[in-house]
Protein backbone atom coordinates (compact mmCIF):
# COMPACT_ATOMS: atom_id res chain seq x y z
CA UNK A 1 0.00 0.00 0.00
CA UNK A 2 1.69 3.16 -1.20
CA UNK A 3 -0.11 5.40 1.26
CA UNK A 4 -1.39 8.87 0.51
CA UNK A 5 0.48 10.43 -2.40
CA UNK A 6 0.92 14.12 -3.03
CA UNK A 7 2.62 15.99 -5.83
CA UNK A 8 4.49 18.05 -6.36
CA UNK A 9 6.46 17.84 -3.13
CA UNK A 10 7.81 21.35 -3.63
CA UNK A 11 6.28 24.14 -5.68
CA UNK A 12 7.61 27.63 -6.31
CA UNK A 13 5.31 30.28 -7.72
CA UNK A 14 5.54 34.00 -8.29
CA UNK A 15 2.86 36.29 -6.94
CA UNK A 16 -0.22 36.22 -9.18
CA UNK A 17 0.40 32.75 -10.58
CA UNK A 18 -1.76 29.70 -9.99
CA UNK A 19 -0.80 26.72 -7.84
CA UNK A 20 -2.27 23.24 -8.32
CA UNK A 21 -1.68 20.64 -5.66
CA UNK A 22 -2.62 17.00 -6.20
CA UNK A 23 -3.53 14.27 -3.77
CA UNK A 24 -4.18 10.59 -4.37
CA UNK A 25 -5.76 8.89 -1.33
CA UNK A 26 -4.79 5.52 0.00
CA UNK A 27 -6.24 2.58 -1.90
CA UNK A 28 -9.78 1.95 -0.72
CA UNK A 29 -10.17 5.40 0.86
CA UNK A 30 -12.95 7.60 -0.43
CA UNK A 31 -12.60 10.61 1.86
CA UNK A 32 -10.02 13.36 1.36
CA UNK A 33 -9.09 16.28 3.63
CA UNK A 34 -6.81 19.23 3.00
CA UNK A 35 -4.91 20.99 5.78
CA UNK A 36 -2.48 23.90 5.74
CA UNK A 37 0.51 24.15 8.06
CA UNK A 38 2.38 27.39 8.60
CA UNK A 39 5.92 27.29 10.07
CA UNK A 40 5.93 26.50 13.79
CA UNK A 41 2.16 25.98 13.73
CA UNK A 42 -0.29 23.12 13.87
CA UNK A 43 -2.36 22.00 10.94
CA UNK A 44 -5.45 24.00 10.02
CA UNK A 45 -8.40 22.26 8.38
CA UNK A 46 -9.39 23.61 4.99
CA UNK A 47 -11.80 21.26 3.21
CA UNK A 48 -13.28 17.75 3.32
CA UNK A 49 -14.34 16.01 0.11
CA UNK A 50 -15.78 12.77 -1.06
CA UNK A 51 -15.85 11.72 -4.70
CA UNK A 52 -17.55 14.52 -6.69
CA UNK A 53 -18.78 16.22 -3.48
CA UNK A 54 -17.52 18.93 -1.17
CA UNK A 55 -18.75 17.95 2.28
CA UNK A 56 -17.24 20.69 4.45
CA UNK A 57 -15.32 23.72 3.21
CA UNK A 58 -15.61 25.77 6.38
CA UNK A 59 -11.83 26.22 6.63
CA UNK A 60 -11.32 27.32 3.06
CA UNK A 61 -10.62 31.00 2.32
CA UNK A 62 -13.58 32.49 0.48
CA UNK A 63 -11.56 33.74 -2.45
CA UNK A 64 -8.86 32.26 -4.70
CA UNK A 65 -9.01 28.77 -3.18
CA UNK A 66 -10.97 25.85 -4.58
CA UNK A 67 -10.89 22.07 -4.26
CA UNK A 68 -12.29 19.13 -6.15
CA UNK A 69 -12.23 15.35 -5.99
CA UNK A 70 -13.44 14.07 -9.37
CA UNK A 71 -14.83 10.64 -10.04
CA UNK A 72 -11.55 9.69 -11.68
CA UNK A 73 -8.14 10.98 -10.72
CA UNK A 74 -6.64 12.76 -7.75
CA UNK A 75 -8.09 15.47 -5.57
CA UNK A 76 -6.88 18.94 -6.58
CA UNK A 77 -6.40 21.99 -4.38
CA UNK A 78 -6.19 25.05 -6.56
CA UNK A 79 -4.94 28.46 -5.46
CA UNK A 80 -5.39 31.28 -7.91
CA UNK A 81 -3.38 34.51 -7.94
CA UNK A 82 -1.09 33.35 -5.16
CA UNK A 83 0.23 35.83 -2.60
CA UNK A 84 3.24 35.52 -0.26
CA UNK A 85 0.93 34.63 2.62
CA UNK A 86 -0.06 31.43 0.82
CA UNK A 87 3.44 30.04 1.39
CA UNK A 88 2.96 27.01 3.61
CA UNK A 89 2.95 23.22 3.65
CA UNK A 90 -0.29 21.78 2.34
CA UNK A 91 -1.13 18.30 3.59
CA UNK A 92 -3.74 15.97 2.26
CA UNK A 93 -5.20 13.16 4.37
CA UNK A 94 -7.51 10.31 3.52
CA UNK A 95 -9.77 8.01 5.50
CA UNK A 96 -11.84 4.92 4.75
CA UNK A 97 -15.61 4.73 4.61
CA UNK A 98 -16.97 4.05 8.09
CA UNK A 99 -13.89 5.41 9.88
CA UNK A 100 -13.84 8.92 8.54
CA UNK A 101 -12.10 10.46 11.55
CA UNK A 102 -9.04 8.20 11.26
CA UNK A 103 -6.99 10.25 8.85
CA UNK A 104 -3.69 9.27 7.27
CA UNK A 105 -1.54 12.03 5.90
CA UNK A 106 0.45 12.41 2.73
CA UNK A 107 3.98 13.85 2.60
CA UNK A 108 2.72 17.35 1.86
CA UNK A 109 3.40 19.97 -0.79
CA UNK A 110 5.60 22.85 0.28
CA UNK A 111 4.50 25.95 -1.56
CA UNK A 112 6.79 28.94 -1.75
CA UNK A 113 5.48 32.15 -3.24
CA UNK A 114 8.17 34.60 -4.32
CA UNK B 1 -15.54 26.63 16.97
CA UNK B 2 -13.30 24.05 18.61
CA UNK B 3 -10.15 25.32 20.27
CA UNK B 4 -7.34 22.91 21.18
CA UNK B 5 -4.59 24.04 23.53
CA UNK B 6 -1.40 22.02 23.87
CA UNK B 7 1.49 22.26 26.30
CA UNK B 8 4.33 22.33 26.78
CA UNK B 9 5.53 23.74 23.48
CA UNK B 10 8.98 22.21 24.04
CA UNK B 11 10.03 19.28 26.18
CA UNK B 12 13.50 17.87 26.76
CA UNK B 13 13.99 14.56 28.57
CA UNK B 14 16.82 12.13 29.14
CA UNK B 15 16.72 8.80 27.35
CA UNK B 16 14.77 6.31 29.44
CA UNK B 17 12.66 8.93 31.20
CA UNK B 18 8.95 9.46 30.61
CA UNK B 19 7.39 12.31 28.65
CA UNK B 20 3.90 13.71 29.12
CA UNK B 21 2.13 16.10 26.77
CA UNK B 22 -1.25 17.62 27.68
CA UNK B 23 -4.09 19.03 25.62
CA UNK B 24 -7.38 20.69 26.43
CA UNK B 25 -10.34 21.20 24.12
CA UNK B 26 -13.38 23.45 24.25
CA UNK B 27 -16.16 21.64 22.33
CA UNK B 28 -17.94 19.13 24.53
CA UNK B 29 -19.30 17.47 21.36
CA UNK B 30 -15.79 16.35 20.33
CA UNK B 31 -15.52 12.59 20.53
CA UNK B 32 -12.31 11.58 18.77
CA UNK B 33 -8.78 12.50 19.88
CA UNK B 34 -5.79 11.40 17.80
CA UNK B 35 -2.10 12.07 18.36
CA UNK B 36 0.33 12.58 15.50
CA UNK B 37 4.12 12.50 15.41
CA UNK B 38 5.85 14.66 12.82
CA UNK B 39 9.57 14.47 12.13
CA UNK B 40 11.27 17.39 10.43
CA UNK B 41 10.10 17.71 6.83
CA UNK B 42 7.96 14.58 7.04
CA UNK B 43 4.26 13.78 7.11
CA UNK B 44 2.29 13.68 10.38
CA UNK B 45 2.00 10.03 11.44
CA UNK B 46 -0.91 8.77 13.50
CA UNK B 47 0.56 7.10 16.58
CA UNK B 48 -2.46 6.56 18.81
CA UNK B 49 -6.05 7.71 19.13
CA UNK B 50 -8.86 7.51 21.65
CA UNK B 51 -12.61 7.89 21.48
CA UNK B 52 -14.81 9.51 24.08
CA UNK B 53 -16.26 6.24 25.35
CA UNK B 54 -12.81 5.14 26.55
CA UNK B 55 -10.76 6.63 29.37
CA UNK B 56 -7.36 5.19 28.55
CA UNK B 57 -5.61 3.37 25.72
CA UNK B 58 -2.14 1.90 25.58
CA UNK B 59 0.11 0.69 22.78
CA UNK B 60 3.52 -0.52 23.93
CA UNK B 61 5.39 2.55 25.26
CA UNK B 62 2.65 4.99 24.32
CA UNK B 63 -0.56 5.65 26.24
CA UNK B 64 -3.30 8.24 26.02
CA UNK B 65 -5.74 9.25 28.75
CA UNK B 66 -8.97 11.20 28.36
CA UNK B 67 -10.96 13.12 30.95
CA UNK B 68 -14.21 14.16 29.26
CA UNK B 69 -15.49 16.05 32.29
CA UNK B 70 -12.43 18.25 32.42
CA UNK B 71 -12.06 18.24 28.62
CA UNK B 72 -8.44 17.29 28.60
CA UNK B 73 -6.36 14.43 27.24
CA UNK B 74 -2.72 13.49 27.57
CA UNK B 75 -0.03 11.53 25.75
CA UNK B 76 2.40 9.50 27.84
CA UNK B 77 5.61 8.07 26.41
CA UNK B 78 7.58 5.77 28.67
CA UNK B 79 11.21 4.64 28.33
CA UNK B 80 11.89 7.36 25.80
CA UNK B 81 14.45 6.79 23.05
CA UNK B 82 16.30 9.30 20.85
CA UNK B 83 14.13 8.26 17.89
CA UNK B 84 11.10 9.55 19.80
CA UNK B 85 12.43 13.07 19.17
CA UNK B 86 9.89 14.86 16.96
CA UNK B 87 6.99 17.30 17.11
CA UNK B 88 3.83 15.79 18.57
CA UNK B 89 0.39 17.16 17.77
CA UNK B 90 -2.86 16.46 19.54
CA UNK B 91 -6.17 16.94 17.75
CA UNK B 92 -9.88 16.78 18.43
CA UNK B 93 -12.75 16.16 16.08
CA UNK B 94 -14.72 19.34 15.50
CA UNK B 95 -18.45 19.84 15.79
CA UNK B 96 -18.77 19.20 12.06
CA UNK B 97 -17.77 15.63 12.79
CA UNK B 98 -14.67 14.83 10.81
CA UNK B 99 -12.50 17.93 10.52
CA UNK B 100 -9.66 17.72 13.02
CA UNK B 101 -8.62 20.72 15.10
CA UNK B 102 -4.95 20.55 15.99
CA UNK B 103 -2.92 21.87 18.86
CA UNK B 104 0.20 23.89 18.06
CA UNK B 105 2.53 21.01 18.74
CA UNK B 106 5.14 19.96 21.29
CA UNK B 107 8.74 19.65 20.21
CA UNK B 108 10.15 16.66 22.12
CA UNK B 109 13.88 16.16 22.39
CA UNK B 110 15.23 12.96 23.89
CA UNK B 111 18.91 13.23 24.75
CA UNK B 112 21.11 10.11 25.04
CSV table of C-alpha atoms in Angstrom, one decimal:
chain,number,residue,atom,x,y,z
A,1,UNK,CA,0.0,0.0,0.0
A,2,UNK,CA,1.7,3.2,-1.2
A,3,UNK,CA,-0.1,5.4,1.3
A,4,UNK,CA,-1.4,8.9,0.5
A,5,UNK,CA,0.5,10.4,-2.4
A,6,UNK,CA,0.9,14.1,-3.0
A,7,UNK,CA,2.6,16.0,-5.8
A,8,UNK,CA,4.5,18.0,-6.4
A,9,UNK,CA,6.5,17.8,-3.1
A,10,UNK,CA,7.8,21.4,-3.6
A,11,UNK,CA,6.3,24.1,-5.7
A,12,UNK,CA,7.6,27.6,-6.3
A,13,UNK,CA,5.3,30.3,-7.7
A,14,UNK,CA,5.5,34.0,-8.3
A,15,UNK,CA,2.9,36.3,-6.9
A,16,UNK,CA,-0.2,36.2,-9.2
A,17,UNK,CA,0.4,32.7,-10.6
A,18,UNK,CA,-1.8,29.7,-10.0
A,19,UNK,CA,-0.8,26.7,-7.8
A,20,UNK,CA,-2.3,23.2,-8.3
A,21,UNK,CA,-1.7,20.6,-5.7
A,22,UNK,CA,-2.6,17.0,-6.2
A,23,UNK,CA,-3.5,14.3,-3.8
A,24,UNK,CA,-4.2,10.6,-4.4
A,25,UNK,CA,-5.8,8.9,-1.3
A,26,UNK,CA,-4.8,5.5,0.0
A,27,UNK,CA,-6.2,2.6,-1.9
A,28,UNK,CA,-9.8,1.9,-0.7
A,29,UNK,CA,-10.2,5.4,0.9
A,30,UNK,CA,-13.0,7.6,-0.4
A,31,UNK,CA,-12.6,10.6,1.9
A,32,UNK,CA,-10.0,13.4,1.4
A,33,UNK,CA,-9.1,16.3,3.6
A,34,UNK,CA,-6.8,19.2,3.0
A,35,UNK,CA,-4.9,21.0,5.8
A,36,UNK,CA,-2.5,23.9,5.7
A,37,UNK,CA,0.5,24.2,8.1
A,38,UNK,CA,2.4,27.4,8.6
A,39,UNK,CA,5.9,27.3,10.1
A,40,UNK,CA,5.9,26.5,13.8
A,41,UNK,CA,2.2,26.0,13.7
A,42,UNK,CA,-0.3,23.1,13.9
A,43,UNK,CA,-2.4,22.0,10.9
A,44,UNK,CA,-5.5,24.0,10.0
A,45,UNK,CA,-8.4,22.3,8.4
A,46,UNK,CA,-9.4,23.6,5.0
A,47,UNK,CA,-11.8,21.3,3.2
A,48,UNK,CA,-13.3,17.8,3.3
A,49,UNK,CA,-14.3,16.0,0.1
A,50,UNK,CA,-15.8,12.8,-1.1
A,51,UNK,CA,-15.8,11.7,-4.7
A,52,UNK,CA,-17.6,14.5,-6.7
A,53,UNK,CA,-18.8,16.2,-3.5
A,54,UNK,CA,-17.5,18.9,-1.2
A,55,UNK,CA,-18.8,17.9,2.3
A,56,UNK,CA,-17.2,20.7,4.5
A,57,UNK,CA,-15.3,23.7,3.2
A,58,UNK,CA,-15.6,25.8,6.4
A,59,UNK,CA,-11.8,26.2,6.6
A,60,UNK,CA,-11.3,27.3,3.1
A,61,UNK,CA,-10.6,31.0,2.3
A,62,UNK,CA,-13.6,32.5,0.5
A,63,UNK,CA,-11.6,33.7,-2.5
A,64,UNK,CA,-8.9,32.3,-4.7
A,65,UNK,CA,-9.0,28.8,-3.2
A,66,UNK,CA,-11.0,25.8,-4.6
A,67,UNK,CA,-10.9,22.1,-4.3
A,68,UNK,CA,-12.3,19.1,-6.1
A,69,UNK,CA,-12.2,15.4,-6.0
A,70,UNK,CA,-13.4,14.1,-9.4
A,71,UNK,CA,-14.8,10.6,-10.0
A,72,UNK,CA,-11.5,9.7,-11.7
A,73,UNK,CA,-8.1,11.0,-10.7
A,74,UNK,CA,-6.6,12.8,-7.8
A,75,UNK,CA,-8.1,15.5,-5.6
A,76,UNK,CA,-6.9,18.9,-6.6
A,77,UNK,CA,-6.4,22.0,-4.4
A,78,UNK,CA,-6.2,25.1,-6.6
A,79,UNK,CA,-4.9,28.5,-5.5
A,80,UNK,CA,-5.4,31.3,-7.9
A,81,UNK,CA,-3.4,34.5,-7.9
A,82,UNK,CA,-1.1,33.3,-5.2
A,83,UNK,CA,0.2,35.8,-2.6
A,84,UNK,CA,3.2,35.5,-0.3
A,85,UNK,CA,0.9,34.6,2.6
A,86,UNK,CA,-0.1,31.4,0.8
A,87,UNK,CA,3.4,30.0,1.4
A,88,UNK,CA,3.0,27.0,3.6
A,89,UNK,CA,3.0,23.2,3.6
A,90,UNK,CA,-0.3,21.8,2.3
A,91,UNK,CA,-1.1,18.3,3.6
A,92,UNK,CA,-3.7,16.0,2.3
A,93,UNK,CA,-5.2,13.2,4.4
A,94,UNK,CA,-7.5,10.3,3.5
A,95,UNK,CA,-9.8,8.0,5.5
A,96,UNK,CA,-11.8,4.9,4.8
A,97,UNK,CA,-15.6,4.7,4.6
A,98,UNK,CA,-17.0,4.1,8.1
A,99,UNK,CA,-13.9,5.4,9.9
A,100,UNK,CA,-13.8,8.9,8.5
A,101,UNK,CA,-12.1,10.5,11.6
A,102,UNK,CA,-9.0,8.2,11.3
A,103,UNK,CA,-7.0,10.2,8.9
A,104,UNK,CA,-3.7,9.3,7.3
A,105,UNK,CA,-1.5,12.0,5.9
A,106,UNK,CA,0.4,12.4,2.7
A,107,UNK,CA,4.0,13.8,2.6
A,108,UNK,CA,2.7,17.4,1.9
A,109,UNK,CA,3.4,20.0,-0.8
A,110,UNK,CA,5.6,22.8,0.3
A,111,UNK,CA,4.5,26.0,-1.6
A,112,UNK,CA,6.8,28.9,-1.8
A,113,UNK,CA,5.5,32.2,-3.2
A,114,UNK,CA,8.2,34.6,-4.3
B,1,UNK,CA,-15.5,26.6,17.0
B,2,UNK,CA,-13.3,24.0,18.6
B,3,UNK,CA,-10.1,25.3,20.3
B,4,UNK,CA,-7.3,22.9,21.2
B,5,UNK,CA,-4.6,24.0,23.5
B,6,UNK,CA,-1.4,22.0,23.9
B,7,UNK,CA,1.5,22.3,26.3
B,8,UNK,CA,4.3,22.3,26.8
B,9,UNK,CA,5.5,23.7,23.5
B,10,UNK,CA,9.0,22.2,24.0
B,11,UNK,CA,10.0,19.3,26.2
B,12,UNK,CA,13.5,17.9,26.8
B,13,UNK,CA,14.0,14.6,28.6
B,14,UNK,CA,16.8,12.1,29.1
B,15,UNK,CA,16.7,8.8,27.4
B,16,UNK,CA,14.8,6.3,29.4
B,17,UNK,CA,12.7,8.9,31.2
B,18,UNK,CA,9.0,9.5,30.6
B,19,UNK,CA,7.4,12.3,28.7
B,20,UNK,CA,3.9,13.7,29.1
B,21,UNK,CA,2.1,16.1,26.8
B,22,UNK,CA,-1.2,17.6,27.7
B,23,UNK,CA,-4.1,19.0,25.6
B,24,UNK,CA,-7.4,20.7,26.4
B,25,UNK,CA,-10.3,21.2,24.1
B,26,UNK,CA,-13.4,23.4,24.2
B,27,UNK,CA,-16.2,21.6,22.3
B,28,UNK,CA,-17.9,19.1,24.5
B,29,UNK,CA,-19.3,17.5,21.4
B,30,UNK,CA,-15.8,16.3,20.3
B,31,UNK,CA,-15.5,12.6,20.5
B,32,UNK,CA,-12.3,11.6,18.8
B,33,UNK,CA,-8.8,12.5,19.9
B,34,UNK,CA,-5.8,11.4,17.8
B,35,UNK,CA,-2.1,12.1,18.4
B,36,UNK,CA,0.3,12.6,15.5
B,37,UNK,CA,4.1,12.5,15.4
B,38,UNK,CA,5.9,14.7,12.8
B,39,UNK,CA,9.6,14.5,12.1
B,40,UNK,CA,11.3,17.4,10.4
B,41,UNK,CA,10.1,17.7,6.8
B,42,UNK,CA,8.0,14.6,7.0
B,43,UNK,CA,4.3,13.8,7.1
B,44,UNK,CA,2.3,13.7,10.4
B,45,UNK,CA,2.0,10.0,11.4
B,46,UNK,CA,-0.9,8.8,13.5
B,47,UNK,CA,0.6,7.1,16.6
B,48,UNK,CA,-2.5,6.6,18.8
B,49,UNK,CA,-6.1,7.7,19.1
B,50,UNK,CA,-8.9,7.5,21.7
B,51,UNK,CA,-12.6,7.9,21.5
B,52,UNK,CA,-14.8,9.5,24.1
B,53,UNK,CA,-16.3,6.2,25.4
B,54,UNK,CA,-12.8,5.1,26.5
B,55,UNK,CA,-10.8,6.6,29.4
B,56,UNK,CA,-7.4,5.2,28.5
B,57,UNK,CA,-5.6,3.4,25.7
B,58,UNK,CA,-2.1,1.9,25.6
B,59,UNK,CA,0.1,0.7,22.8
B,60,UNK,CA,3.5,-0.5,23.9
B,61,UNK,CA,5.4,2.5,25.3
B,62,UNK,CA,2.7,5.0,24.3
B,63,UNK,CA,-0.6,5.6,26.2
B,64,UNK,CA,-3.3,8.2,26.0
B,65,UNK,CA,-5.7,9.2,28.8
B,66,UNK,CA,-9.0,11.2,28.4
B,67,UNK,CA,-11.0,13.1,31.0
B,68,UNK,CA,-14.2,14.2,29.3
B,69,UNK,CA,-15.5,16.0,32.3
B,70,UNK,CA,-12.4,18.3,32.4
B,71,UNK,CA,-12.1,18.2,28.6
B,72,UNK,CA,-8.4,17.3,28.6
B,73,UNK,CA,-6.4,14.4,27.2
B,74,UNK,CA,-2.7,13.5,27.6
B,75,UNK,CA,0.0,11.5,25.8
B,76,UNK,CA,2.4,9.5,27.8
B,77,UNK,CA,5.6,8.1,26.4
B,78,UNK,CA,7.6,5.8,28.7
B,79,UNK,CA,11.2,4.6,28.3
B,80,UNK,CA,11.9,7.4,25.8
B,81,UNK,CA,14.4,6.8,23.1
B,82,UNK,CA,16.3,9.3,20.8
B,83,UNK,CA,14.1,8.3,17.9
B,84,UNK,CA,11.1,9.6,19.8
B,85,UNK,CA,12.4,13.1,19.2
B,86,UNK,CA,9.9,14.9,17.0
B,87,UNK,CA,7.0,17.3,17.1
B,88,UNK,CA,3.8,15.8,18.6
B,89,UNK,CA,0.4,17.2,17.8
B,90,UNK,CA,-2.9,16.5,19.5
B,91,UNK,CA,-6.2,16.9,17.8
B,92,UNK,CA,-9.9,16.8,18.4
B,93,UNK,CA,-12.7,16.2,16.1
B,94,UNK,CA,-14.7,19.3,15.5
B,95,UNK,CA,-18.5,19.8,15.8
B,96,UNK,CA,-18.8,19.2,12.1
B,97,UNK,CA,-17.8,15.6,12.8
B,98,UNK,CA,-14.7,14.8,10.8
B,99,UNK,CA,-12.5,17.9,10.5
B,100,UNK,CA,-9.7,17.7,13.0
B,101,UNK,CA,-8.6,20.7,15.1
B,102,UNK,CA,-4.9,20.5,16.0
B,103,UNK,CA,-2.9,21.9,18.9
B,104,UNK,CA,0.2,23.9,18.1
B,105,UNK,CA,2.5,21.0,18.7
B,106,UNK,CA,5.1,20.0,21.3
B,107,UNK,CA,8.7,19.6,20.2
B,108,UNK,CA,10.1,16.7,22.1
B,109,UNK,CA,13.9,16.2,22.4
B,110,UNK,CA,15.2,13.0,23.9
B,111,UNK,CA,18.9,13.2,24.7
B,112,UNK,CA,21.1,10.1,25.0
